[in-house]
Short mmCIF file of C-alpha atoms and ligand atoms in Angstrom, two decimals:
data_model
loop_
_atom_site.label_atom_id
_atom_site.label_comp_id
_atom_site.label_asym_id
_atom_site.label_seq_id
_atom_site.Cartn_x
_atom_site.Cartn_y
_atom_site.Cartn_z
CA UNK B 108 44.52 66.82 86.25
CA UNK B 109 46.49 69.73 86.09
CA UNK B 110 48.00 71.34 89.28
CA UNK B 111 47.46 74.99 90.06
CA UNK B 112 50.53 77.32 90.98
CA UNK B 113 49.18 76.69 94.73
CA UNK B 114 49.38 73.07 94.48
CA UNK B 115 52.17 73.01 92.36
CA UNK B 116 54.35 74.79 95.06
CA UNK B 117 52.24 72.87 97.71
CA UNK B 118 53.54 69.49 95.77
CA UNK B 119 57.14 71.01 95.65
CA UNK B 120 57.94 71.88 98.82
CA UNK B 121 56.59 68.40 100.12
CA UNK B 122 59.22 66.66 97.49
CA UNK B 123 62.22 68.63 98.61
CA UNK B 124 61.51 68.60 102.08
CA UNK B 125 61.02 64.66 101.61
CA UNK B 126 64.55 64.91 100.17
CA UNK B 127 65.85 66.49 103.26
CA UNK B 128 66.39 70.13 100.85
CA UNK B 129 67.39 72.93 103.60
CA UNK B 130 64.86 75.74 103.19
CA UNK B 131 62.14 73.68 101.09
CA UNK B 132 59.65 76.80 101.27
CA UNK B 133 62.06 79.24 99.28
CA UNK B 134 63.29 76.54 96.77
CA UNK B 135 60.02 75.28 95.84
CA UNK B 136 58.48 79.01 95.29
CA UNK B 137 61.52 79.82 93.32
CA UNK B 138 61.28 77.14 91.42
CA UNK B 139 57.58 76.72 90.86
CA UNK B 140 57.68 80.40 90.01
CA UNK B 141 60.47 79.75 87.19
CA UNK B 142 58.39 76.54 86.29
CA UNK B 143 55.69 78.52 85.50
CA UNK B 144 56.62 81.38 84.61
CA UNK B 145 54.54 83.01 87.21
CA UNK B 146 55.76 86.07 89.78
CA UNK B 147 55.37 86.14 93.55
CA UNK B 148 52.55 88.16 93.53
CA UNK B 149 51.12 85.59 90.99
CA UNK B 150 50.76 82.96 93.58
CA UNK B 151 48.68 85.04 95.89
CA UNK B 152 46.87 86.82 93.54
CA UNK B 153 46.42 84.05 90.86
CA UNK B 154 46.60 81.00 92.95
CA UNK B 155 44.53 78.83 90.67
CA UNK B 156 45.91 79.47 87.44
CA UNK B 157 46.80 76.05 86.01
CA UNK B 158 50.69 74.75 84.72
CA UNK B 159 50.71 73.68 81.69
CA UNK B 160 51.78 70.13 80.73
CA UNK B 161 54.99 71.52 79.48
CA UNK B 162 55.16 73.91 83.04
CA UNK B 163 54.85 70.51 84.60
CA UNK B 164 57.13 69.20 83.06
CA UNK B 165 59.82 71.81 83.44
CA UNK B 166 59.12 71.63 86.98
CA UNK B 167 59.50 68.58 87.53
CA UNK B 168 63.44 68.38 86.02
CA UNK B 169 63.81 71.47 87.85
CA UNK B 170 62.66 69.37 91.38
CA UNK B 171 64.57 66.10 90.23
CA UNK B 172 67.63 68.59 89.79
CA UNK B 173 67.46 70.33 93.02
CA UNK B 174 66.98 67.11 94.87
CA UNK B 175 70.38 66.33 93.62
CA UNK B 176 72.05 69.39 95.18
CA UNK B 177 72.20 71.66 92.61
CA UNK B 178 72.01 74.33 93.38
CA UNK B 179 68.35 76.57 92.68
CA UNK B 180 70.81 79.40 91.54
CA UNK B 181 72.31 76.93 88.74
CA UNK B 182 68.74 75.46 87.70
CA UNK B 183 67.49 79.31 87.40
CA UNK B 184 70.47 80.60 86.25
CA UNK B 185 70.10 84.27 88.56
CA UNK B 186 70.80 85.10 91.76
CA UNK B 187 69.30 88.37 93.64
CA UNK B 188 72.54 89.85 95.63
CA UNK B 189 71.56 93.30 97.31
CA UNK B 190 69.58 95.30 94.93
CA UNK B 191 70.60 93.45 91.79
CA UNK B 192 69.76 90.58 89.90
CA UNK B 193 72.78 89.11 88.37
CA UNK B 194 73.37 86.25 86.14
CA UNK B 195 75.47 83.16 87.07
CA UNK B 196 76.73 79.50 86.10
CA UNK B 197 78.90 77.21 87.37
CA UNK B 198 81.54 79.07 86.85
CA UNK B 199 81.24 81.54 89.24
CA UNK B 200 80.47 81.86 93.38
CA UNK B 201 76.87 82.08 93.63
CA UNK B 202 76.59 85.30 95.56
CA UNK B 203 75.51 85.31 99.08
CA UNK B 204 73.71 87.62 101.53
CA UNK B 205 76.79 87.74 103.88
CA UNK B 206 78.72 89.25 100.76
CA UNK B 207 75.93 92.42 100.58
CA UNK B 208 78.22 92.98 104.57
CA UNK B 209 81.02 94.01 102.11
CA UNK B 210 78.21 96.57 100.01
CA UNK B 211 76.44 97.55 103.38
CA UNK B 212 79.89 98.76 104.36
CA UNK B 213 80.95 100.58 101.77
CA UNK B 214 78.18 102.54 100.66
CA UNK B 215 77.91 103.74 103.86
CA UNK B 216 81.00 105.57 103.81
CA UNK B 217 80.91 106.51 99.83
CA UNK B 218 79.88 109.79 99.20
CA UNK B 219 76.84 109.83 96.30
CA UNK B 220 78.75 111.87 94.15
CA UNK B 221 81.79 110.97 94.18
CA UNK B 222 83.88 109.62 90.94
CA UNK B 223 85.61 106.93 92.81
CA UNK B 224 87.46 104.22 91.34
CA UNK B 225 86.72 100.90 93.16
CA UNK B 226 88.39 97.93 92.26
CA UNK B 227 86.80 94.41 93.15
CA UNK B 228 89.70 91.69 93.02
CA UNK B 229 88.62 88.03 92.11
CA UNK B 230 85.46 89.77 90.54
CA UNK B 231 83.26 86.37 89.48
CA UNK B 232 79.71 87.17 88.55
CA UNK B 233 80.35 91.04 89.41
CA UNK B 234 77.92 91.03 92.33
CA UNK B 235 80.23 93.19 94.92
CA UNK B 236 81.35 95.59 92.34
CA UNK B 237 78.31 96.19 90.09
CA UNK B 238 75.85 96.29 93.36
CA UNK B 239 78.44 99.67 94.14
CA UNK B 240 78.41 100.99 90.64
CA UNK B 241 74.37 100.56 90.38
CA UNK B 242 74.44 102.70 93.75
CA UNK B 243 76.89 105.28 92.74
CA UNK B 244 76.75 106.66 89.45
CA UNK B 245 79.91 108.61 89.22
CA UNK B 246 81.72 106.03 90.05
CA UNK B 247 83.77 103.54 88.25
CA UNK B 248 85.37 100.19 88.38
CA UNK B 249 87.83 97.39 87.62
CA UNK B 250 87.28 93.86 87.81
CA UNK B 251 89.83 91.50 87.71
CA UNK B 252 89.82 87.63 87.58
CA UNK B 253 91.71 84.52 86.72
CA UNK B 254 88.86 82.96 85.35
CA UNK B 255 88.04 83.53 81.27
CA UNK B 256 84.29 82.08 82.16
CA UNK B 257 84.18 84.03 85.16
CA UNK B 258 84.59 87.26 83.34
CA UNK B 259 82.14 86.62 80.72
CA UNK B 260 79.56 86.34 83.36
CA UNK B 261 80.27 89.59 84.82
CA UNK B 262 80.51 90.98 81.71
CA UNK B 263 76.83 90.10 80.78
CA UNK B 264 76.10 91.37 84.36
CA UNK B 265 77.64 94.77 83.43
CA UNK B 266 75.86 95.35 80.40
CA UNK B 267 72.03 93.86 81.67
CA UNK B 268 72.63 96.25 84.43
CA UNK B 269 73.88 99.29 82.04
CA UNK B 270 76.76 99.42 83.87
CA UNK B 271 79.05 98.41 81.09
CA UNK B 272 80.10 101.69 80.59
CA UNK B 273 81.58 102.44 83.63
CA UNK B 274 82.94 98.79 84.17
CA UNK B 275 86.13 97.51 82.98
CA UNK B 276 86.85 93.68 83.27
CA UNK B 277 90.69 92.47 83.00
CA UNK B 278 92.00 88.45 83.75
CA UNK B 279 94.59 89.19 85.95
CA UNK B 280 96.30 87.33 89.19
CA UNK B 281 95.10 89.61 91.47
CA UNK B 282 96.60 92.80 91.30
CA UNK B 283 99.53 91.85 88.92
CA UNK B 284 100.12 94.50 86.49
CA UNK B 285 98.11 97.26 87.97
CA UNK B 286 99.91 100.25 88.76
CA UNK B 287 101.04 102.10 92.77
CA UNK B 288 97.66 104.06 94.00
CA UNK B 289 95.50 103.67 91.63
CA UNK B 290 92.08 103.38 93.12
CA UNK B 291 90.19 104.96 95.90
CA UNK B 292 88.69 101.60 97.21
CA UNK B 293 89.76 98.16 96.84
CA UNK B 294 87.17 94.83 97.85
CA UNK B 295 87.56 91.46 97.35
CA UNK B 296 85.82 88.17 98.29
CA UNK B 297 88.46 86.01 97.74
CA UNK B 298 88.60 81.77 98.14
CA UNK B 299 89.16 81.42 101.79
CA UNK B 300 88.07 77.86 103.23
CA UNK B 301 90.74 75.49 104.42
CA UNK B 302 91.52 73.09 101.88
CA UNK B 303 90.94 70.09 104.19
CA UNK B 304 87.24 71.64 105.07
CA UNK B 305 86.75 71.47 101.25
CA UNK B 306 84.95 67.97 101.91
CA UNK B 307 82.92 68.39 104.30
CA UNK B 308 81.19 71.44 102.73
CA UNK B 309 77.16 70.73 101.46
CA UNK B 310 76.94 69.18 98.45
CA UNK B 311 75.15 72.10 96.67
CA UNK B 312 78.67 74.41 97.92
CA UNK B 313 81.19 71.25 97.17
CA UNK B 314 80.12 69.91 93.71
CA UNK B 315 78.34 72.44 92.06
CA UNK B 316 80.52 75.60 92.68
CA UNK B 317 83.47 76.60 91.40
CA UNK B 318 86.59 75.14 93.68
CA UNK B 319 89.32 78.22 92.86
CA UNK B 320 86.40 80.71 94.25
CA UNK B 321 86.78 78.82 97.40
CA UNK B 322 89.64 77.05 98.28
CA UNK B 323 92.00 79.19 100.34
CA UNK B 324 94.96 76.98 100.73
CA UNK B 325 96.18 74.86 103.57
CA UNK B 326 94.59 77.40 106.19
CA UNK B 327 92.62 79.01 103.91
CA UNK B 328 94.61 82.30 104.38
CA UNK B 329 97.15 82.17 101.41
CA UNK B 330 94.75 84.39 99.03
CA UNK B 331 95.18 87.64 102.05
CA UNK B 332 98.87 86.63 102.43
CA UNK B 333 99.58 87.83 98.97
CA UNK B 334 96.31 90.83 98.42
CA UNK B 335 97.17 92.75 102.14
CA UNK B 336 100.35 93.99 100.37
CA UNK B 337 99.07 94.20 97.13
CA UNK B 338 96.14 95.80 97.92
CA UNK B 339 98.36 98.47 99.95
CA UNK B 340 100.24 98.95 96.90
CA UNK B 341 97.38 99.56 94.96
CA UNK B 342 95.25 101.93 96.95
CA UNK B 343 95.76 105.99 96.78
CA UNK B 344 96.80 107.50 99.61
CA UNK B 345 93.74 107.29 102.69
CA UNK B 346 92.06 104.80 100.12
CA UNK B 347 89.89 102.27 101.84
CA UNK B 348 89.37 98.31 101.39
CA UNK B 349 87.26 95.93 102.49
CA UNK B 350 87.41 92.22 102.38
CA UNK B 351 85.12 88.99 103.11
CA UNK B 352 86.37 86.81 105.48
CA UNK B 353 85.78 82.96 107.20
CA UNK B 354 84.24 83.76 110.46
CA UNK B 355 86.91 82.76 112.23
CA UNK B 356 89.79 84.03 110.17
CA UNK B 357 89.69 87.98 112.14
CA UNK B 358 92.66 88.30 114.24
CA UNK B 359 94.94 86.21 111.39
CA UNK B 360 94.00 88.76 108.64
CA UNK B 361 94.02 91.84 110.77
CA UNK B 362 96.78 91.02 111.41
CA UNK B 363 98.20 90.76 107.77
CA UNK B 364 97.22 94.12 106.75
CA UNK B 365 98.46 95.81 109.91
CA UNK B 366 101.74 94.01 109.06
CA UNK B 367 101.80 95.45 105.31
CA UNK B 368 100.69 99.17 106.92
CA UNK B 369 97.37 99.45 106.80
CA UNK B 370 95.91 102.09 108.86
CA UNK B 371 92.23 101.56 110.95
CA UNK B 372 92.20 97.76 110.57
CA UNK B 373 88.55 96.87 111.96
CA UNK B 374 86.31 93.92 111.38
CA UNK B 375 82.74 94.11 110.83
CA UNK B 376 80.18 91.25 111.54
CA UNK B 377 77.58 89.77 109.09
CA UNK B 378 73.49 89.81 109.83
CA UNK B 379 74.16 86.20 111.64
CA UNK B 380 76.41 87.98 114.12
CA UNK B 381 80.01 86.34 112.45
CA UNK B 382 83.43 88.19 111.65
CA UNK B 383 82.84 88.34 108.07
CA UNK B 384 84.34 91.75 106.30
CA UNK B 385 88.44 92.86 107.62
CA UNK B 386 88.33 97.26 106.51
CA UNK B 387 90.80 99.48 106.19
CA UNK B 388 92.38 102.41 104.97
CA UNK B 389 95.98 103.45 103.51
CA UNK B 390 97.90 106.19 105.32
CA UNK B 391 96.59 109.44 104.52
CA UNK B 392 100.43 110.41 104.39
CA UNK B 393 101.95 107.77 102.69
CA UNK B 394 104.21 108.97 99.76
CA UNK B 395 106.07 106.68 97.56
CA UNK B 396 109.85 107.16 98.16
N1 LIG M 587 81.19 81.92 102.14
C1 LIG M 587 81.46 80.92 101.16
C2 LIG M 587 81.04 79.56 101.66
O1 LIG M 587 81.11 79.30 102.83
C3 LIG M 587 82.93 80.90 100.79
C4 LIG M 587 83.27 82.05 99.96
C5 LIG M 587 84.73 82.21 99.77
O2 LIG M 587 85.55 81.32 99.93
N2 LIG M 587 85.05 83.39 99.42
O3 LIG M 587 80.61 78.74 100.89
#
């Protein structure tokens, strides 16, 4: 007999939470709703419209799939990230709520109108930059990243967003190439877990995610060691950053971008109450000599 979208997500949240899935609600609804091609409201308002054998079917992959840690961003192939729905693969971070910290902060501080030139450094599926551009519309931005695969995917972001226009998307190490104070704001969510912590991340983090977006070095700190300078370079005069950080990494990369100059260093926490974004601003005075 065929299931309804009710019993369907009824059937798939019992399956993942069997499997010992972390937030089995969420998952199964997501992937019910993919499954069968149905919308949230679909479920309450339709709740006994039937799958079809080949709904069933998709579902089911999409459950045996999950139950093996992939990811439900990977099986779906989208992520929400602030007001956006972006596109991403393997080859990119899946973005996270504690990265919309990074957006929060920003736009609070980003006039509506103003043509500012942001640029996000390590830019993976675009999620940072394009949520500011989609908020900001005379504003415009670089991304750069090491990764070919990684661009592509932001890329397609850009463009399903119709923000292609005022995106530009360069591989790059990090700020090599770009000329002194050149952009009003600089952000970056760079790799910054300990190398040795690499193993004991989740499965769905560890083996499904790409290992340069997240590996930081021997204390996870060498990506700031090299983009607190850099980024200092970069920045016009009283331009402003802001960076993602491990909850614990605060007073070590405050303390880098105080050391390159940095003026107003300041760390804001995440919604779970964790050190997660190190701000600042370049010296309103600064001139090059
Ligand atoms: N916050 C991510 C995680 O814990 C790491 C992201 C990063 O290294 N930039 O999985």
């Amino acid at each position: 007999m065929a299931l309804n979208l009710v019993q369907a997500w009824t059937r798939a949240r019992r399956e993942l939470e069997a499997a010992g899935i972390a937030g089995p609600v969420i998952d199964a609804r997501l992937l019910v709703e993919a499954a069968a091609g149905a919308t949230r409201v679909d479920i309450v308002s339709d709740p006994y419209r039937a799958l079809t054998p080949e709904q069933e079917a998709t579902l089911e992959d999409y459950l045996a799939r999950r139950i093996r840690r992939e990811p439900v961003s990977h099986i779906l192939g989208r992520k929400g990230f602030w007001k956006i729905m972006l596109q991403v693969t393997p080859d990119v971070l899946t973005p996270r709520p504690d990265t919309e910290t990074v957006v929060e902060y920003v736009l609070r501080d980003f006039p509506e109108t103003a043509a500012w030139s942001v640029l996000d450094l390590g830019v993976g599926s675009g999620a940072i930059l394009l949520s500011i551009l989609a908020e900001r519309p005379a504003a415009k931005g670089l991304g750069v990243d090491v990764s070919e695969e990684a661009l592509a995917v932001a890329r397609e972001n850009a463009a399903n967003l119709g923000l292609a226009g005022r995106t530009a998307l360069l591989r790059g190490d990090w700020t090599y190439g770009l000329g002194d104070e050149s952009f009003d704001l600089v952000v970056s969510n760079p790799p910054y877990i300990a190398s040795h912590v690499i193993a004991e991340l989740e499965p769905e983090v560890r083996d499904h995610e790409p290992r340069l977006a997240l590996e930081g070095g021997p204390d996870g700190l060498d990506a700031y060691r090299v983009l607190a300078p850099e980024i200092l370079r970069v920045l016009k005069p009283d331009g402003r950053f802001a960076v993602e950080i491990g909850y614990d990494q605060k007073d070590a990369v405050e303390a880098l971008f105080r050391d390159a100059g940095a003026f107003n260093v300041a760390t804001i926490r995440d919604l779970g109450d964790r050190d997660r974004v190190v701000t600042g601003s370049k010296n309103p005075l600064e001139k090059k000599t």
